mmCIF file of C-alpha atoms in Angstrom:
data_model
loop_
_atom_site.group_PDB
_atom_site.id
_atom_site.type_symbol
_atom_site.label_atom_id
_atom_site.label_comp_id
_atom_site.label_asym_id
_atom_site.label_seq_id
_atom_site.Cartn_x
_atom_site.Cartn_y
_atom_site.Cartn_z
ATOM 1 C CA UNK A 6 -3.934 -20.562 4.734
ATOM 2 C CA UNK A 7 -5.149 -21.110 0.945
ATOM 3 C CA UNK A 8 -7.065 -24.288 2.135
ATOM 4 C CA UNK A 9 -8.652 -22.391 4.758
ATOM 5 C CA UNK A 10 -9.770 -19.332 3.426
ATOM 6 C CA UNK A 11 -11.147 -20.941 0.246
ATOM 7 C CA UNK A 12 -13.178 -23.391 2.930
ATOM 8 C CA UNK A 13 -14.301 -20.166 4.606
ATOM 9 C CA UNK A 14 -15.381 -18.226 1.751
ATOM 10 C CA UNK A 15 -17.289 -21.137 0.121
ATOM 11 C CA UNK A 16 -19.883 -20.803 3.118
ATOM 12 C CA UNK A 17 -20.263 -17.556 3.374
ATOM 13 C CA UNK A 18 -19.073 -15.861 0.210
ATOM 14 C CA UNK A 19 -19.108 -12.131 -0.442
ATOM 15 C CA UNK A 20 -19.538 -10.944 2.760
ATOM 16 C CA UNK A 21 -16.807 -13.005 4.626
ATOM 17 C CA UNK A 22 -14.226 -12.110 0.983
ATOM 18 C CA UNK A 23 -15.694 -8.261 2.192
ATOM 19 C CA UNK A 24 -15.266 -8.673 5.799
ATOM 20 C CA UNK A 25 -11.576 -10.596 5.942
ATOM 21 C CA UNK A 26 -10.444 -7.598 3.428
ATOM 22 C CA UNK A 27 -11.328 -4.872 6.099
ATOM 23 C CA UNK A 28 -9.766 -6.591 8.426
ATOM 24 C CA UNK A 29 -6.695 -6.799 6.904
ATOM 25 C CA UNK A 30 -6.721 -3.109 6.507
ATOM 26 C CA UNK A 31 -6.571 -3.115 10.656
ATOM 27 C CA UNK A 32 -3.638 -5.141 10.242
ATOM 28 C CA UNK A 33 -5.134 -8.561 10.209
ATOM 29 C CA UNK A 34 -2.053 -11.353 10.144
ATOM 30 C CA UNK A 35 -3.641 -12.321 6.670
ATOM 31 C CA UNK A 36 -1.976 -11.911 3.530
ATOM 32 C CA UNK A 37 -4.488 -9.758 1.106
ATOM 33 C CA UNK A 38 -2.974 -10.813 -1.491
ATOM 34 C CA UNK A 39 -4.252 -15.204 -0.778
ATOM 35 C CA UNK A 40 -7.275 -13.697 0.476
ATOM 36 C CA UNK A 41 -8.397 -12.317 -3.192
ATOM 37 C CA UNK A 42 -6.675 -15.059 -4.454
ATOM 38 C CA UNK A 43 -9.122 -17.280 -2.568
ATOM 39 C CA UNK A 44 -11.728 -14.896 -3.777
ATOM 40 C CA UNK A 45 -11.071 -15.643 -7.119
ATOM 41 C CA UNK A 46 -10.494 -19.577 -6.513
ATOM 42 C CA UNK A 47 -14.672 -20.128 -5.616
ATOM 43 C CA UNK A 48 -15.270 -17.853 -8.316
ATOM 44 C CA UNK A 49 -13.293 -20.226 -10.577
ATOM 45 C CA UNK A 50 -15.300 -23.447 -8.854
ATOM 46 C CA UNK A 51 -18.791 -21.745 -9.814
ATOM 47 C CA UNK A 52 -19.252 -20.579 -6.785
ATOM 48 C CA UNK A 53 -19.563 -16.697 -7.525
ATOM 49 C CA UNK A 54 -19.308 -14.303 -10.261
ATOM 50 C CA UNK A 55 -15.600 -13.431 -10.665
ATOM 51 C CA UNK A 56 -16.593 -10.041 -11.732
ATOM 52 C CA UNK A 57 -18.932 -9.503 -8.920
ATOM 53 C CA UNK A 58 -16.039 -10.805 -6.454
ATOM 54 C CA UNK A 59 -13.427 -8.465 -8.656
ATOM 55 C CA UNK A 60 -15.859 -5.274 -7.437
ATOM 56 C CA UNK A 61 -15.931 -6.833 -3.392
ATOM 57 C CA UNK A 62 -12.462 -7.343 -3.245
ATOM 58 C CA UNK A 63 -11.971 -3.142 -4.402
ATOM 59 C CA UNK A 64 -14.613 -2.375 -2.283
ATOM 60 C CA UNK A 65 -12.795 -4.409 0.531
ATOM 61 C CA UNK A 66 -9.488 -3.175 -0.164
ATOM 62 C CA UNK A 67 -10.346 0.705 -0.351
ATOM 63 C CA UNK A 68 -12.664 0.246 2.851
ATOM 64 C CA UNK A 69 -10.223 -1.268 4.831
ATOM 65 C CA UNK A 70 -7.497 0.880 3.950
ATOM 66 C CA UNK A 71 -9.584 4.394 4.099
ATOM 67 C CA UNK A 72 -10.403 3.048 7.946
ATOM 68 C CA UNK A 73 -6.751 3.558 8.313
ATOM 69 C CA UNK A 74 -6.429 6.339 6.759
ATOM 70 C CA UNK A 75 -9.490 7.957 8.652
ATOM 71 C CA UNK A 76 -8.278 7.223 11.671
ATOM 72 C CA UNK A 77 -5.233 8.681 11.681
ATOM 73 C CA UNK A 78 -6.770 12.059 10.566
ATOM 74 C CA UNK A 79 -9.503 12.448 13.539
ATOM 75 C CA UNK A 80 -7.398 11.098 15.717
ATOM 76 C CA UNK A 81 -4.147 12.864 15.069
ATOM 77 C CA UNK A 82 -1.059 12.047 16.969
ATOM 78 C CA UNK A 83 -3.306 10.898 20.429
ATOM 79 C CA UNK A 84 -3.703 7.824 18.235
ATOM 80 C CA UNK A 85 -0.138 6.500 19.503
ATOM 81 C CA UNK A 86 -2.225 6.215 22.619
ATOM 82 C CA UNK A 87 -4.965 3.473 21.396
ATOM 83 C CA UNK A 88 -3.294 0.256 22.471
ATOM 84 C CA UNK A 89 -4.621 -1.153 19.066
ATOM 85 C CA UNK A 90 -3.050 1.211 16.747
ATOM 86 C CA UNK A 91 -0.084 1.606 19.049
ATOM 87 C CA UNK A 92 0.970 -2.107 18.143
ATOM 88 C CA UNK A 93 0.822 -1.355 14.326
ATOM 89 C CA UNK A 94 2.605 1.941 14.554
ATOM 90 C CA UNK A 95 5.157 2.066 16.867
ATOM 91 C CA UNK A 96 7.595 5.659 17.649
ATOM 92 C CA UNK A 97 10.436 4.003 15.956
ATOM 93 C CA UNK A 98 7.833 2.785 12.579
ATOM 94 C CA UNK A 99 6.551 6.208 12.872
ATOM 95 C CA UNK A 100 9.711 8.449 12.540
ATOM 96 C CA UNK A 101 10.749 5.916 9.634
ATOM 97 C CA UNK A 102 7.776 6.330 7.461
ATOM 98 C CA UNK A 103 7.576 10.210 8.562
ATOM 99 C CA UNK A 104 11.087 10.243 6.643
ATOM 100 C CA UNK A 105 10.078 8.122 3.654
ATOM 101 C CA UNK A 106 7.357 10.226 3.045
ATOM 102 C CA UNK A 107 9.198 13.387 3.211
ATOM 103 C CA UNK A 108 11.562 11.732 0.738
ATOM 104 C CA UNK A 109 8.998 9.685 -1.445
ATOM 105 C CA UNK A 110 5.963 12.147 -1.634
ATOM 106 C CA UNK A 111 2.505 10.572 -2.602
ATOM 107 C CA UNK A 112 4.395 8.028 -3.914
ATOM 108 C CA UNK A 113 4.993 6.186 -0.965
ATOM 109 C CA UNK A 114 0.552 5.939 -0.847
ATOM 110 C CA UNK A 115 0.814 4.792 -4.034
ATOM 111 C CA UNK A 116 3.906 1.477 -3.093
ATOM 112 C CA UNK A 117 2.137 1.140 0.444
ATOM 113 C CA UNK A 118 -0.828 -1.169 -1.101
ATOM 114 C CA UNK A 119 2.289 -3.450 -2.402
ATOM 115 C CA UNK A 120 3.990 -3.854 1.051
ATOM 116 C CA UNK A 121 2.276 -6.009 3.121
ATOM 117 C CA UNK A 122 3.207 -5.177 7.023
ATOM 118 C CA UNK A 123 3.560 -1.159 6.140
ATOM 119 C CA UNK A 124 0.714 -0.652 4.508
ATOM 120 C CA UNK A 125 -1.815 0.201 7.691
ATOM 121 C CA UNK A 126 1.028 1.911 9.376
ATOM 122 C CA UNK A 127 1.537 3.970 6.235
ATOM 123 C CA UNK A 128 -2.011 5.039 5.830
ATOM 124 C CA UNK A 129 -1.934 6.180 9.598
ATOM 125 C CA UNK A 130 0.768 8.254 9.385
ATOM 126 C CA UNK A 131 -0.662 9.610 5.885
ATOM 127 C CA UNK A 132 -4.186 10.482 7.853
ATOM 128 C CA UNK A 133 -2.337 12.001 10.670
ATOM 129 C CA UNK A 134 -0.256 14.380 9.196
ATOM 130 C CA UNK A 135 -3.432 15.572 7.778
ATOM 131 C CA UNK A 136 -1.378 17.408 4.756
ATOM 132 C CA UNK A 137 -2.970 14.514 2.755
ATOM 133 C CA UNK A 138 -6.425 15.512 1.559
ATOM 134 C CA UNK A 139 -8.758 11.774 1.426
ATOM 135 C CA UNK A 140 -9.732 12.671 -2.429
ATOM 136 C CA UNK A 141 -5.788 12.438 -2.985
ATOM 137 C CA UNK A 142 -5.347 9.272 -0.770
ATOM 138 C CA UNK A 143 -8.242 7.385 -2.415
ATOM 139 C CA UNK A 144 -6.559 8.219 -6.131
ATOM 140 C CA UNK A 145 -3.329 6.915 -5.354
ATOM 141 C CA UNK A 146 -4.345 3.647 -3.931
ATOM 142 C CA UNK A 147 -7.334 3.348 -5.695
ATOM 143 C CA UNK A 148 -4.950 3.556 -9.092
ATOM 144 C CA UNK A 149 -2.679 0.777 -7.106
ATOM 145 C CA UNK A 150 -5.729 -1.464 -6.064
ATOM 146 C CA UNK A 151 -7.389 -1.422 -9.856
ATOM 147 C CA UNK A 152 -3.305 -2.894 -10.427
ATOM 148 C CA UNK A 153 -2.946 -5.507 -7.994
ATOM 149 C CA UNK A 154 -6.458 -6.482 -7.009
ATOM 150 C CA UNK A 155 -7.698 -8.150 -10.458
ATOM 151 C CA UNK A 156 -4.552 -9.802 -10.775
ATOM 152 C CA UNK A 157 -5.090 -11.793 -7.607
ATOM 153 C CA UNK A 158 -8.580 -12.929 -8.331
ATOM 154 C CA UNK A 159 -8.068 -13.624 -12.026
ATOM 155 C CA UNK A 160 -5.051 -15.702 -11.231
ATOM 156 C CA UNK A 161 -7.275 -17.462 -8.716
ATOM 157 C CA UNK A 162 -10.109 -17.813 -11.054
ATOM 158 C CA UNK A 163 -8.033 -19.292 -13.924
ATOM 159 C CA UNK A 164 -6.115 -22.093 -11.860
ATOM 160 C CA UNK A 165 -8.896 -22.488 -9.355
ATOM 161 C CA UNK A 166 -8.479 -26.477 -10.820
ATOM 162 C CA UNK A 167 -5.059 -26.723 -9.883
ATOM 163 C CA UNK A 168 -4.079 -24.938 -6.624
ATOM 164 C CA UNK A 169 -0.458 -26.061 -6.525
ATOM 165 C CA UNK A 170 0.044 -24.627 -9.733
ATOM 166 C CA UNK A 171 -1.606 -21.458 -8.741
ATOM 167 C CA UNK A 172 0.515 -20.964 -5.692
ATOM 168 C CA UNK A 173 3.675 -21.369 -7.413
ATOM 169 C CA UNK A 174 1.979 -18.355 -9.835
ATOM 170 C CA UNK A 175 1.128 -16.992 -6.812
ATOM 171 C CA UNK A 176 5.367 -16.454 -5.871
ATOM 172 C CA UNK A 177 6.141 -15.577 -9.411
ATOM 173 C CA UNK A 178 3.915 -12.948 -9.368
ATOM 174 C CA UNK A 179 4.912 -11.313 -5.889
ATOM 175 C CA UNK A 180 8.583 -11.846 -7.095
ATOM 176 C CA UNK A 181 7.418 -9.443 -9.987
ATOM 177 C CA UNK A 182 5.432 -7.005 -8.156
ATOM 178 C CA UNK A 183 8.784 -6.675 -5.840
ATOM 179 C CA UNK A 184 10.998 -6.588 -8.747
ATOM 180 C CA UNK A 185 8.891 -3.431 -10.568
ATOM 181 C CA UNK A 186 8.355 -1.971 -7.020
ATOM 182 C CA UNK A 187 12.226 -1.895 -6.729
ATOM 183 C CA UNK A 188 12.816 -0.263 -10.078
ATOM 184 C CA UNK A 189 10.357 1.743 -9.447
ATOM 185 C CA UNK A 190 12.092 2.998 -6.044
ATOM 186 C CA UNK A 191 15.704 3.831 -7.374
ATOM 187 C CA UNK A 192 14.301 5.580 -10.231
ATOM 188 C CA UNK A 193 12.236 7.672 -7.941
ATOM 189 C CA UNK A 194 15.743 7.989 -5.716
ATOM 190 C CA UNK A 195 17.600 8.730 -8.846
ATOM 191 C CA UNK A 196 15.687 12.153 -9.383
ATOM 192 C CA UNK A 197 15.205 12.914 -6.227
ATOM 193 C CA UNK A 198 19.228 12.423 -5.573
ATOM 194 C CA UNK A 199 19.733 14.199 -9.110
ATOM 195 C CA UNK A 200 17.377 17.039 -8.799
ATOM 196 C CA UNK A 201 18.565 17.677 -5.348
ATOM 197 C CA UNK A 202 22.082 17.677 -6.876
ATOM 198 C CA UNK A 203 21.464 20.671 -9.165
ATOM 199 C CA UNK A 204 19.456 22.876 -6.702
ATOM 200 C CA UNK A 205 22.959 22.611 -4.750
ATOM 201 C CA UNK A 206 24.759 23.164 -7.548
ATOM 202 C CA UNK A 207 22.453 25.945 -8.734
ATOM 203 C CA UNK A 208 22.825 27.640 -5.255
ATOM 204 C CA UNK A 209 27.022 27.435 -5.381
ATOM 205 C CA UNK A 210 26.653 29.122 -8.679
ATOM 206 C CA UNK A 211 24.044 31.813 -7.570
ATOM 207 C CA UNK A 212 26.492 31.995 -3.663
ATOM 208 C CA UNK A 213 29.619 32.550 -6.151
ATOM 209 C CA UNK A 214 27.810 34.836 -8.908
ATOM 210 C CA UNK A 215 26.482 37.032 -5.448
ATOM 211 C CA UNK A 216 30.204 37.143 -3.777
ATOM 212 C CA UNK A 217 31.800 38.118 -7.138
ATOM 213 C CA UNK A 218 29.237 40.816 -7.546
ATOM 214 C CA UNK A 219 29.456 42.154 -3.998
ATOM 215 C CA UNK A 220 33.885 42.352 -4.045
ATOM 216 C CA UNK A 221 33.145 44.542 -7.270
#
């Protein structure tokens, strides 16, 4: 896939870094992360400015994933309808992520541009529940895109020489992301779990303090 796109994007630069990036917001079976990656690689080889290709792979990225977004919100729930979008959100994806986000907040928007697979179904949902303003969506993954999208094209501009090397930075770096995404989710959990804890335990008290008042 490396081989390929960095053969594809040293014809027709910018635009086809731009165009595969949208793309993968529709749910392209192309991992974002190679695609920047490759970005970065023919920026590395003198082929393009990696600064220039740092600003089209945001541009890409927040495109894409704002189509998503969009989409969801006109469209509403007759979206499940479009055979397209039906594919990438399923009823069974859709009650899941319904759930997350009732448990994870806007913090779900933010961890969505990390998960490859449930990132476009994610957005949807987000759009369609149209409690999400787009000024709100935009922050959240435009704060997660300024994180993960210059790492990918640096670490493809640096080792654009030696692409084994870079590949095997490549896994290191996902391992990472997954590992800090993970922390990230049980702290989360743990205050959700402990603040829901002590509204329980806050209503006992209050249900005990009310019953001892009323037998008086």
């Amino acid at each position: 896939m490396l081989d390929f796109l960095i053969a594809f994007f040293s014809d027709y630069g910018y635009i086809a870094v731009f165009g595969i990036l949208i793309l993968c917001g529709f749910g392209l079976p192309v991992p974002e992360d190679i695609t920047l990656v490759s970005g970065g690689v023919i920026s590395g080889l003198g082929m393009t400015n990696p600064h220039t290709m740092l600003a089209v792979g945001l541009a890409g990225v927040l495109i894409g994933d704002s189509t998503m977004f969009l989409a969801g919100r006109i469209f509403g729930y007759r979206i499940q309808k479009i055979r397209m979008f039906r594919k990438i959100l399923s009823p069974r994806r859709f009650s899941h992520i319904q759930r997350k986000f009732k448990q994870y907040g806007l913090g779900l928007l933010f961890v969505a541009r990390f998960l490859p697979g449930l990132r476009s179904p994610i957005f949807l949902v987000a759009g369609m529940s149209r409690r999400i303003s787009y000024f709100t969506f935009i922050l959240m993954d435009g704060i997660a895109a300024l994180i993960s999208v210059p790492v990918w094209v640096y670490l493809g501009f640096f080792f654009a020489d030696n692409l084994d090397l870079l590949m095997q930075y490549v896994g290191d770096v996902q391992k990472v992301i997954y590992l800090i995404l993970a922390v990230i989710i049980l702290v989360v959990l743990g205050i959700y779990l402990k603040k829901r804890f002590h509204n329980k335990l806050n209503k006992a008290m209050n249900d005990n303090a009310e019953s001892e008042q009323s037998q008086k």
